[in-house]
Amino acid sequence: MADNKQIAEDVLAAVGGKENVSGVTHCMTRLRFTLKDAGVPDTAKVKKIKGVIGAQESGGQYQVIIGQNVPKVYEEVCELGGFARRAPIDENLDAPKEKLTPKVLGGKILNYLSGSMVALIPILMAGGLFKCIGTLIGPQVFGLVDETDPTYLLFYTYLFDAAMYMLPVYLGYTAAKKIGASPVLGMFCGGILICPDLVSLVAEGRTTLCVYGIDAPLQNYQQTVLPVLLSVAALYFVEKFFKKVVPDVLSTIFTPFLTMLVMVPVMFIVLAPIGNELGNLLSAFLFGFADNGGIGYYIGMAIVGGFWQLFVLTGMHIAVIMPALATFMSLGEDNFIFVASNFAMIAVWGAVFGAALRIRNKEEKTLTFGYVVSAILGGVTEPALFGCIMRFKRMIPCMVVGGAVSGLLAGILGVKLGMPGMNSNFLVFLGYVTPGMDNLVKFVVCFAVGFIVSAVLAFMFGITEEDQKEMDAE
């Protein structure tokens, strides 16, 4: 267990003591100091403090990366320094304002798309677990009940469908909250797109819908992502306009009404059809690439499996997650991006486990095993990445090779992920149950290969004798 008080004492001393601190707060993983003299801390020495994963100066603050126990360390820092306690902040709230360049705009767009969709993970995970239980008790696996059993239907169909088919409504809420529009109007946009009567018209063969006298394409937007994301982005600007021009005394009634009055034709005639076509194109690209089964697919699986965690560290993964998740929602399975990234994660587990076995220093060994437990049980790989793999540079190729080998093998065996949301901790195997027991066995084989290869390489080559001496000296 981490000595949070000792970490707080060492960090506070390293930043110049309470006399040098104007204020301190924290986010999910970091202590964030506002210092009177920013030149006091020696970042190289701060990084060597036991319990500290990393440190950097950013956005006018000195940030010390602690990990999941940062709230406890923060309490100790406030107690030691007599600082006023503040509520945790969002990772990006203190970021300096940037000039709106094409690069910055692209980043904001990707942040909106990925942030809106990542917020859905609890719903997707819960729905996926229900279907997994149904799969296990049903005829697909153990055959405890038949396909007409009420419990089987409840878990396998009803609860899972409630998570998946209502997706545009949930996404309307998260997207509106992310961008700053009214969440209930975002939900309204999603509800309009999947109105049961409109879905029934599509099922009957209707292809157009008359909206204000204009024929709009009529499509089934259930389990789609981009139509509602584009619609909520437009909703933000339309609602903002009406909030400005409608008198305050009338705003409660007329701002939402006028906003949706404008949004209905914009959605049905322009944005939803465009979003649907973009989603189809993304699905065709990603799964067309994956389904080719040729050398390009295998190379892609090896690259994603090997380098995904490095993509995450640089933020490059955001550009891939959004279309991959959109494609998943459209087709209901994945055999490329999410599968390969799962094995990249498993390679981290194996590499750090191998390093923990190799390290002689008892304190560092205990700390490194803690990284493994945090990653496998809690699904948090940041401590493992910063505290071990990025710290000892020879660990990086051990992780890359293990992820690449297991990703390539998964491509060759045709491993498929059948449920979203099961990709951050030891429950990852549940996502591979619904395609069948044969698929689960293939996943387990690839899991073992990725973990063992990474662990063996890390044990043999990841930690040098110089690293061991440096840890002893610290």
Short mmCIF file of C-alpha atoms in Angstrom, two decimals:
data_model
loop_
_atom_site.label_atom_id
_atom_site.label_comp_id
_atom_site.label_asym_id
_atom_site.label_seq_id
_atom_site.Cartn_x
_atom_site.Cartn_y
_atom_site.Cartn_z
CA MET A 1 0.00 0.00 0.00
CA ALA A 2 1.23 3.50 -0.81
CA ASP A 3 2.29 5.72 2.11
CA ASN A 4 0.22 8.70 1.03
CA LYS A 5 1.42 10.96 3.82
CA GLN A 6 5.07 10.29 2.96
CA ILE A 7 4.40 10.94 -0.73
CA ALA A 8 2.72 14.23 0.20
CA GLU A 9 5.64 15.28 2.41
CA ASP A 10 8.24 14.47 -0.25
CA VAL A 11 6.32 16.18 -3.07
CA LEU A 12 5.59 19.29 -1.02
CA ALA A 13 9.25 19.59 -0.07
CA ALA A 14 10.31 19.08 -3.71
CA VAL A 15 8.13 21.96 -4.96
CA GLY A 16 9.62 24.37 -2.41
CA GLY A 17 7.44 23.76 0.62
CA LYS A 18 4.15 25.38 1.52
CA GLU A 19 5.77 28.82 1.32
CA ASN A 20 6.19 28.39 -2.46
CA VAL A 21 2.63 27.17 -3.11
CA SER A 22 -0.13 29.65 -3.96
CA GLY A 23 -2.73 26.92 -4.39
CA VAL A 24 -3.14 23.24 -5.12
CA THR A 25 -5.89 21.08 -6.58
CA HIS A 26 -6.04 17.73 -8.33
CA CYS A 27 -7.65 15.91 -11.25
CA MET A 28 -8.07 12.18 -11.84
CA THR A 29 -4.38 11.28 -11.58
CA ARG A 30 -2.39 14.46 -10.85
CA LEU A 31 -1.62 16.99 -8.16
CA ARG A 32 -1.72 20.46 -9.72
CA PHE A 33 0.33 23.15 -7.96
CA THR A 34 0.26 26.89 -8.63
CA LEU A 35 3.74 27.95 -7.54
CA LYS A 36 5.11 31.36 -6.62
CA ASP A 37 8.49 30.44 -8.10
CA ALA A 38 8.10 27.84 -10.85
CA GLY A 39 11.88 27.44 -11.12
CA VAL A 40 12.25 25.76 -7.73
CA PRO A 41 11.22 22.14 -8.51
CA ASP A 42 13.83 19.84 -10.06
CA THR A 43 11.62 17.67 -12.25
CA ALA A 44 14.20 14.90 -12.51
CA LYS A 45 14.29 14.60 -8.71
CA VAL A 46 10.51 14.86 -8.39
CA LYS A 47 10.11 11.89 -10.74
CA LYS A 48 12.34 9.81 -8.47
CA ILE A 49 10.12 10.29 -5.41
CA LYS A 50 8.62 6.98 -4.35
CA GLY A 51 4.96 6.97 -5.37
CA VAL A 52 5.37 9.59 -8.10
CA ILE A 53 4.86 8.44 -11.69
CA GLY A 54 5.90 11.62 -13.48
CA ALA A 55 5.98 15.43 -13.35
CA GLN A 56 5.68 18.31 -15.79
CA GLU A 57 4.87 22.01 -16.06
CA SER A 58 1.75 22.69 -18.12
CA GLY A 59 -0.87 25.43 -18.37
CA GLY A 60 0.82 27.56 -15.72
CA GLN A 61 0.77 24.71 -13.19
CA TYR A 62 3.30 22.25 -11.90
CA GLN A 63 1.67 18.84 -12.29
CA VAL A 64 2.81 15.77 -10.37
CA ILE A 65 1.39 12.48 -11.66
CA ILE A 66 0.42 10.23 -8.74
CA GLY A 67 -2.17 7.79 -10.10
CA GLN A 68 -5.41 6.49 -8.63
CA ASN A 69 -4.51 7.36 -5.04
CA VAL A 70 -4.15 11.07 -5.86
CA PRO A 71 -7.24 12.11 -3.79
CA LYS A 72 -5.66 10.65 -0.64
CA VAL A 73 -2.30 12.28 -1.35
CA TYR A 74 -4.10 15.57 -2.04
CA GLU A 75 -5.80 15.40 1.38
CA GLU A 76 -2.40 14.90 3.03
CA VAL A 77 -0.87 17.81 1.07
CA CYS A 78 -3.70 20.13 2.14
CA GLU A 79 -3.31 18.96 5.76
CA LEU A 80 0.46 19.51 5.76
CA GLY A 81 0.36 22.88 4.04
CA GLY A 82 -2.88 24.23 5.48
CA PHE A 83 -4.25 24.74 1.97
CA ALA A 84 -7.93 25.25 1.19
CA ARG A 85 -9.41 22.07 -0.27
CA ARG A 86 -10.94 22.36 -3.74
CA ALA A 87 -13.16 20.06 -5.74
CA PRO A 88 -11.43 17.84 -8.32
CA ILE A 89 -11.15 19.47 -11.73
CA ASP A 90 -11.56 18.15 -15.25
CA GLU A 91 -8.30 17.20 -16.95
CA ASN A 92 -8.71 19.99 -19.52
CA LEU A 93 -10.40 22.82 -17.61
CA ASP A 94 -7.13 24.58 -16.87
CA ALA A 95 -5.73 24.29 -20.39
CA PRO A 96 -4.73 27.69 -21.84
CA LYS A 97 -6.86 29.10 -24.60
CA GLU A 98 -5.42 28.29 -28.00
CA LYS A 99 -5.60 30.16 -31.25
CA LEU A 100 -8.17 28.46 -33.49
CA THR A 101 -5.95 26.90 -36.14
CA PRO A 102 -6.98 23.97 -38.37
CA LYS A 103 -4.99 21.67 -36.10
CA VAL A 104 -6.67 22.98 -32.94
CA LEU A 105 -10.11 22.80 -34.59
CA GLY A 106 -9.47 19.21 -35.64
CA GLY A 107 -8.46 18.37 -32.09
CA LYS A 108 -11.63 19.93 -30.68
CA ILE A 109 -13.77 17.98 -33.13
CA LEU A 110 -12.08 14.69 -32.23
CA ASN A 111 -12.35 15.53 -28.53
CA TYR A 112 -16.10 16.13 -28.94
CA LEU A 113 -16.64 12.91 -30.87
CA SER A 114 -14.58 10.64 -28.66
CA GLY A 115 -15.65 12.30 -25.39
CA SER A 116 -19.31 11.90 -26.26
CA MET A 117 -18.91 8.23 -27.09
CA VAL A 118 -16.56 7.24 -24.26
CA ALA A 119 -19.20 8.48 -21.79
CA LEU A 120 -21.45 5.66 -23.01
CA ILE A 121 -19.09 2.91 -21.83
CA PRO A 122 -21.01 2.21 -18.56
CA ILE A 123 -24.23 1.58 -20.53
CA LEU A 124 -22.46 -0.54 -23.13
CA MET A 125 -20.65 -2.53 -20.47
CA ALA A 126 -23.81 -3.17 -18.46
CA GLY A 127 -25.74 -4.19 -21.58
CA GLY A 128 -22.85 -6.39 -22.67
CA LEU A 129 -22.70 -8.15 -19.30
CA PHE A 130 -26.43 -8.90 -19.46
CA LYS A 131 -26.01 -10.45 -22.90
CA CYS A 132 -22.97 -12.37 -21.70
CA ILE A 133 -25.02 -13.92 -18.87
CA GLY A 134 -27.73 -14.83 -21.38
CA THR A 135 -25.13 -16.39 -23.66
CA LEU A 136 -23.64 -18.46 -20.84
CA ILE A 137 -26.96 -19.85 -19.55
CA GLY A 138 -28.53 -20.20 -22.99
CA PRO A 139 -28.14 -22.76 -25.78
CA GLN A 140 -25.00 -21.06 -27.15
CA VAL A 141 -22.78 -22.24 -24.25
CA PHE A 142 -23.98 -24.30 -21.26
CA GLY A 143 -27.56 -24.91 -22.39
CA LEU A 144 -29.07 -24.44 -18.93
CA VAL A 145 -32.23 -22.94 -20.46
CA ASP A 146 -33.71 -22.88 -23.94
CA GLU A 147 -34.17 -19.84 -26.16
CA THR A 148 -37.78 -19.32 -25.01
CA ASP A 149 -36.92 -19.10 -21.30
CA PRO A 150 -38.01 -15.73 -19.80
CA THR A 151 -34.72 -15.17 -17.98
CA TYR A 152 -32.74 -15.91 -21.13
CA LEU A 153 -34.88 -13.49 -23.16
CA LEU A 154 -34.58 -10.82 -20.46
CA PHE A 155 -30.77 -10.93 -20.35
CA TYR A 156 -29.88 -11.89 -23.93
CA THR A 157 -32.44 -9.75 -25.75
CA TYR A 158 -34.46 -7.18 -23.81
CA LEU A 159 -31.78 -5.63 -21.58
CA PHE A 160 -29.10 -5.74 -24.26
CA ASP A 161 -31.44 -4.19 -26.82
CA ALA A 162 -32.34 -1.43 -24.36
CA ALA A 163 -28.65 -0.50 -24.29
CA MET A 164 -28.04 -0.76 -28.03
CA TYR A 165 -31.22 0.34 -29.81
CA MET A 166 -31.70 3.44 -27.66
CA LEU A 167 -28.13 4.47 -28.35
CA PRO A 168 -28.97 7.72 -30.22
CA VAL A 169 -30.94 8.96 -27.17
CA TYR A 170 -28.10 8.23 -24.76
CA LEU A 171 -25.59 9.70 -27.19
CA GLY A 172 -27.73 12.81 -27.62
CA TYR A 173 -27.41 13.40 -23.88
CA THR A 174 -23.65 12.81 -23.62
CA ALA A 175 -22.87 14.82 -26.77
CA ALA A 176 -24.96 17.80 -25.62
CA LYS A 177 -23.33 17.70 -22.20
CA LYS A 178 -19.88 17.52 -23.78
CA ILE A 179 -20.42 20.45 -26.15
CA GLY A 180 -22.45 22.66 -23.79
CA ALA A 181 -25.97 22.32 -25.25
CA SER A 182 -29.04 21.36 -23.21
CA PRO A 183 -28.75 17.59 -22.53
CA VAL A 184 -32.52 17.08 -22.64
CA LEU A 185 -32.70 18.64 -26.11
CA GLY A 186 -29.85 16.37 -27.17
CA MET A 187 -31.92 13.41 -25.97
CA PHE A 188 -34.89 14.83 -27.87
CA CYS A 189 -32.83 14.83 -31.07
CA GLY A 190 -31.93 11.18 -30.53
CA GLY A 191 -35.54 10.29 -29.70
CA ILE A 192 -36.81 11.95 -32.88
CA LEU A 193 -34.37 9.96 -35.02
CA ILE A 194 -35.52 6.60 -33.60
CA CYS A 195 -39.23 7.37 -33.15
CA PRO A 196 -40.96 3.93 -33.34
CA ASP A 197 -43.52 5.15 -35.89
CA LEU A 198 -40.74 6.31 -38.23
CA VAL A 199 -38.85 3.04 -37.77
CA SER A 200 -42.08 1.21 -38.69
CA LEU A 201 -42.39 3.28 -41.87
CA VAL A 202 -38.87 2.23 -42.88
CA ALA A 203 -39.76 -1.40 -42.20
CA GLU A 204 -42.79 -1.01 -44.45
CA GLY A 205 -40.58 0.14 -47.30
CA ARG A 206 -41.08 3.93 -47.14
CA THR A 207 -37.97 5.80 -48.33
CA THR A 208 -38.97 9.46 -47.87
CA LEU A 209 -40.54 11.62 -45.18
CA CYS A 210 -42.25 14.95 -45.85
CA VAL A 211 -40.73 17.60 -43.58
CA TYR A 212 -42.22 21.09 -43.95
CA GLY A 213 -43.20 20.21 -47.50
CA ILE A 214 -39.74 18.88 -48.42
CA ASP A 215 -39.04 15.19 -49.04
CA ALA A 216 -36.29 13.98 -46.73
CA PRO A 217 -34.58 10.56 -46.93
CA LEU A 218 -36.20 8.16 -44.47
CA GLN A 219 -33.80 5.72 -42.84
CA ASN A 220 -33.53 3.62 -39.69
CA TYR A 221 -31.17 5.47 -37.36
CA GLN A 222 -31.23 2.91 -34.53
CA GLN A 223 -27.73 1.90 -33.42
CA THR A 224 -26.20 4.78 -35.39
CA VAL A 225 -23.69 7.27 -34.02
CA LEU A 226 -22.83 10.03 -36.47
CA PRO A 227 -26.37 11.29 -37.27
CA VAL A 228 -27.07 12.36 -33.71
CA LEU A 229 -23.51 13.62 -33.13
CA LEU A 230 -23.77 15.94 -36.14
CA SER A 231 -27.27 17.01 -35.08
CA VAL A 232 -26.24 17.89 -31.53
CA ALA A 233 -23.28 19.91 -32.82
CA ALA A 234 -25.75 22.00 -34.86
CA LEU A 235 -28.16 22.11 -31.92
CA TYR A 236 -25.53 23.91 -29.84
CA PHE A 237 -25.39 26.87 -32.24
CA VAL A 238 -29.13 27.02 -32.89
CA GLU A 239 -29.96 26.95 -29.19
CA LYS A 240 -27.28 29.52 -28.43
CA PHE A 241 -28.84 31.87 -31.01
CA PHE A 242 -32.34 31.61 -29.58
CA LYS A 243 -31.07 32.03 -26.01
CA LYS A 244 -29.63 35.34 -27.14
CA VAL A 245 -32.65 36.71 -29.04
CA VAL A 246 -35.61 35.36 -27.03
CA PRO A 247 -36.55 37.58 -24.03
CA ASP A 248 -35.74 35.99 -20.68
CA VAL A 249 -39.39 35.96 -19.59
CA LEU A 250 -40.28 33.79 -22.62
CA SER A 251 -37.06 31.78 -22.87
CA THR A 252 -38.17 28.74 -20.83
CA ILE A 253 -40.98 27.97 -23.27
CA PHE A 254 -39.89 29.35 -26.61
CA THR A 255 -36.12 28.72 -26.70
CA PRO A 256 -36.45 24.89 -26.73
CA PHE A 257 -39.48 25.03 -29.02
CA LEU A 258 -37.88 27.33 -31.61
CA THR A 259 -34.60 25.42 -31.37
CA MET A 260 -36.26 22.12 -32.22
CA LEU A 261 -38.49 23.79 -34.83
CA VAL A 262 -35.30 24.62 -36.72
CA MET A 263 -33.49 21.40 -35.88
CA VAL A 264 -36.15 18.99 -37.21
CA PRO A 265 -35.68 19.85 -40.93
CA VAL A 266 -31.93 20.34 -40.47
CA MET A 267 -31.68 16.84 -38.99
CA PHE A 268 -33.93 14.94 -41.36
CA ILE A 269 -32.99 16.69 -44.61
CA VAL A 270 -29.26 17.32 -44.12
CA LEU A 271 -27.36 16.10 -41.07
CA ALA A 272 -28.82 12.66 -40.34
CA PRO A 273 -28.51 11.41 -43.95
CA ILE A 274 -24.95 12.78 -44.17
CA GLY A 275 -24.03 11.15 -40.85
CA ASN A 276 -25.53 7.86 -41.96
CA GLU A 277 -23.57 7.86 -45.21
CA LEU A 278 -20.35 8.79 -43.41
CA GLY A 279 -20.95 5.93 -40.99
CA ASN A 280 -21.47 3.52 -43.88
CA LEU A 281 -18.25 4.70 -45.52
CA LEU A 282 -16.27 4.34 -42.29
CA SER A 283 -17.70 0.86 -41.75
CA ALA A 284 -16.88 -0.15 -45.30
CA PHE A 285 -13.33 1.15 -44.94
CA LEU A 286 -12.48 -0.37 -41.56
CA PHE A 287 -14.23 -3.70 -41.98
CA GLY A 288 -13.43 -3.92 -45.66
CA PHE A 289 -9.79 -3.63 -44.68
CA ALA A 290 -10.24 -6.15 -41.87
CA ASP A 291 -12.28 -8.65 -43.89
CA ASN A 292 -9.82 -8.86 -46.75
CA GLY A 293 -7.83 -11.36 -44.72
CA GLY A 294 -4.72 -10.52 -46.71
CA ILE A 295 -1.27 -9.36 -45.75
CA GLY A 296 -2.52 -5.80 -45.22
CA TYR A 297 -4.95 -6.92 -42.54
CA TYR A 298 -2.33 -8.97 -40.73
CA ILE A 299 0.15 -6.09 -40.85
CA GLY A 300 -2.54 -3.77 -39.52
CA MET A 301 -3.29 -6.12 -36.61
CA ALA A 302 0.41 -6.33 -35.74
CA ILE A 303 0.87 -2.55 -35.92
CA VAL A 304 -2.17 -1.74 -33.78
CA GLY A 305 -1.35 -4.51 -31.30
CA GLY A 306 2.25 -3.39 -31.01
CA PHE A 307 1.94 0.39 -30.98
CA TRP A 308 -1.57 1.15 -29.66
CA GLN A 309 -0.39 2.13 -26.18
CA LEU A 310 2.11 4.55 -27.72
CA PHE A 311 -0.72 5.97 -29.84
CA VAL A 312 -2.65 6.52 -26.59
CA LEU A 313 0.26 8.38 -25.00
CA THR A 314 0.44 10.77 -27.96
CA GLY A 315 -3.34 11.13 -28.38
CA MET A 316 -3.27 9.63 -31.89
CA HIS A 317 -5.75 6.92 -30.86
CA ILE A 318 -8.63 9.43 -30.73
CA ALA A 319 -8.73 9.66 -34.52
CA VAL A 320 -9.23 5.89 -34.73
CA ILE A 321 -11.57 5.21 -31.79
CA MET A 322 -14.48 7.25 -33.14
CA PRO A 323 -14.86 5.54 -36.53
CA ALA A 324 -14.05 2.16 -34.98
CA LEU A 325 -16.80 2.52 -32.37
CA ALA A 326 -19.22 3.83 -34.99
CA THR A 327 -18.47 0.79 -37.12
CA PHE A 328 -18.91 -1.50 -34.11
CA MET A 329 -22.35 -0.04 -33.44
CA SER A 330 -23.31 -0.53 -37.06
CA LEU A 331 -22.16 -4.13 -37.47
CA GLY A 332 -22.31 -5.44 -33.90
CA GLU A 333 -18.79 -6.91 -33.81
CA ASP A 334 -15.13 -6.09 -34.36
CA ASN A 335 -12.19 -8.10 -35.61
CA PHE A 336 -9.67 -5.31 -36.04
CA ILE A 337 -9.14 -2.11 -34.00
CA PHE A 338 -10.64 -3.09 -30.63
CA VAL A 339 -9.35 -6.65 -30.81
CA ALA A 340 -5.80 -5.55 -31.58
CA SER A 341 -5.90 -2.80 -28.94
CA ASN A 342 -7.01 -5.37 -26.36
CA PHE A 343 -3.85 -7.36 -27.02
CA ALA A 344 -1.80 -4.16 -26.79
CA MET A 345 -3.23 -3.73 -23.29
CA ILE A 346 -2.48 -7.34 -22.39
CA ALA A 347 1.11 -6.83 -23.57
CA VAL A 348 1.42 -4.02 -21.00
CA TRP A 349 0.25 -6.39 -18.27
CA GLY A 350 2.76 -9.04 -19.31
CA ALA A 351 5.71 -6.69 -19.75
CA VAL A 352 5.27 -5.04 -16.36
CA PHE A 353 4.73 -8.43 -14.70
CA GLY A 354 8.01 -9.64 -16.19
CA ALA A 355 9.77 -6.49 -15.00
CA ALA A 356 8.37 -6.96 -11.49
CA LEU A 357 9.83 -10.47 -11.38
CA ARG A 358 13.21 -9.19 -12.56
CA ILE A 359 13.58 -6.18 -10.25
CA ARG A 360 15.67 -6.93 -7.15
CA ASN A 361 14.91 -3.87 -5.04
CA LYS A 362 12.07 -4.88 -2.70
CA GLU A 363 10.36 -1.49 -2.66
CA GLU A 364 10.47 -1.13 -6.45
CA LYS A 365 9.35 -4.74 -6.88
CA THR A 366 6.31 -4.15 -4.65
CA LEU A 367 5.50 -0.90 -6.45
CA THR A 368 5.76 -2.55 -9.88
CA PHE A 369 3.52 -5.45 -8.87
CA GLY A 370 1.10 -2.73 -7.75
CA TYR A 371 1.13 -1.36 -11.30
CA VAL A 372 0.18 -4.82 -12.59
CA VAL A 373 -2.70 -5.14 -10.12
CA SER A 374 -3.93 -1.62 -10.93
CA ALA A 375 -3.91 -2.38 -14.65
CA ILE A 376 -5.52 -5.83 -14.49
CA LEU A 377 -8.14 -5.18 -11.80
CA GLY A 378 -8.76 -1.46 -12.22
CA GLY A 379 -8.17 -1.12 -15.94
CA VAL A 380 -5.74 1.79 -15.40
CA THR A 381 -2.52 1.36 -17.40
CA GLU A 382 -1.12 4.86 -16.86
CA PRO A 383 0.90 3.91 -13.74
CA ALA A 384 2.33 0.87 -15.55
CA LEU A 385 3.20 2.91 -18.63
CA PHE A 386 4.75 5.90 -16.86
CA GLY A 387 6.08 4.11 -13.81
CA CYS A 388 7.75 1.22 -15.59
CA ILE A 389 7.61 0.99 -19.38
CA MET A 390 8.43 4.64 -20.20
CA ARG A 391 10.85 4.83 -17.28
CA PHE A 392 12.98 1.92 -18.47
CA LYS A 393 13.26 2.46 -22.22
CA ARG A 394 14.18 -1.14 -23.04
CA MET A 395 10.75 -2.10 -21.78
CA ILE A 396 9.12 -0.40 -24.76
CA PRO A 397 10.19 -2.96 -27.42
CA CYS A 398 9.21 -5.79 -25.03
CA MET A 399 5.67 -4.39 -24.90
CA VAL A 400 5.58 -3.68 -28.65
CA VAL A 401 6.75 -7.16 -29.66
CA GLY A 402 4.32 -8.92 -27.31
CA GLY A 403 1.38 -6.83 -28.56
CA ALA A 404 2.35 -7.24 -32.20
CA VAL A 405 2.75 -11.03 -31.97
CA SER A 406 -0.58 -11.54 -30.19
CA GLY A 407 -2.36 -9.08 -32.48
CA LEU A 408 -1.03 -10.86 -35.56
CA LEU A 409 -2.03 -14.26 -34.15
CA ALA A 410 -5.53 -12.95 -33.38
CA GLY A 411 -5.82 -11.82 -37.00
CA ILE A 412 -4.71 -15.20 -38.31
CA LEU A 413 -7.14 -17.06 -36.03
CA GLY A 414 -10.00 -14.65 -36.80
CA VAL A 415 -10.73 -13.57 -33.21
CA LYS A 416 -13.82 -11.35 -32.90
CA LEU A 417 -15.03 -9.00 -30.18
CA GLY A 418 -18.77 -9.47 -29.74
CA MET A 419 -19.61 -6.80 -27.15
CA PRO A 420 -18.38 -3.25 -26.59
CA GLY A 421 -17.12 -1.87 -23.30
CA MET A 422 -15.28 -5.05 -22.19
CA ASN A 423 -11.80 -3.83 -22.96
CA SER A 424 -10.15 -2.19 -19.97
CA ASN A 425 -9.48 -4.81 -17.27
CA PHE A 426 -9.56 -8.54 -16.50
CA LEU A 427 -13.20 -8.71 -17.66
CA VAL A 428 -11.96 -8.26 -21.22
CA PHE A 429 -12.62 -11.95 -21.91
CA LEU A 430 -16.38 -11.40 -21.58
CA GLY A 431 -16.43 -9.49 -24.84
CA TYR A 432 -15.30 -12.62 -26.65
CA VAL A 433 -17.97 -14.98 -25.28
CA THR A 434 -20.98 -14.07 -27.44
CA PRO A 435 -19.39 -15.03 -30.81
CA GLY A 436 -19.09 -18.57 -29.39
CA MET A 437 -16.86 -20.77 -27.24
CA ASP A 438 -14.55 -21.43 -30.16
CA ASN A 439 -13.90 -17.69 -30.40
CA LEU A 440 -13.27 -17.50 -26.64
CA VAL A 441 -10.72 -20.32 -26.83
CA LYS A 442 -8.89 -18.52 -29.64
CA PHE A 443 -8.86 -15.34 -27.55
CA VAL A 444 -7.44 -17.19 -24.54
CA VAL A 445 -4.66 -18.66 -26.72
CA CYS A 446 -3.75 -15.20 -28.06
CA PHE A 447 -4.01 -13.75 -24.53
CA ALA A 448 -1.53 -16.31 -23.23
CA VAL A 449 0.86 -15.71 -26.11
CA GLY A 450 0.80 -11.92 -25.70
CA PHE A 451 1.21 -12.01 -21.93
CA ILE A 452 3.96 -14.64 -21.92
CA VAL A 453 5.98 -13.15 -24.79
CA SER A 454 5.92 -9.70 -23.21
CA ALA A 455 6.73 -11.03 -19.75
CA VAL A 456 9.64 -13.20 -20.95
CA LEU A 457 11.16 -10.41 -23.03
CA ALA A 458 10.81 -7.92 -20.17
CA PHE A 459 12.35 -10.38 -17.70
CA MET A 460 15.30 -11.11 -19.99
CA PHE A 461 15.97 -7.73 -21.59
CA GLY A 462 13.75 -5.01 -20.12
CA ILE A 463 15.66 -4.21 -16.92
CA THR A 464 19.40 -3.70 -17.20
CA GLU A 465 21.99 -4.00 -14.46
CA GLU A 466 22.39 -0.22 -14.59
CA ASP A 467 18.66 0.11 -13.93
CA GLN A 468 18.98 -2.19 -10.93
CA LYS A 469 21.86 -0.15 -9.47
CA GLU A 470 19.98 3.11 -10.04
CA MET A 471 16.94 1.76 -8.18
CA ASP A 472 19.15 0.65 -5.28
CA ALA A 473 20.78 4.08 -5.17
CA GLU A 474 17.41 5.83 -5.10
#
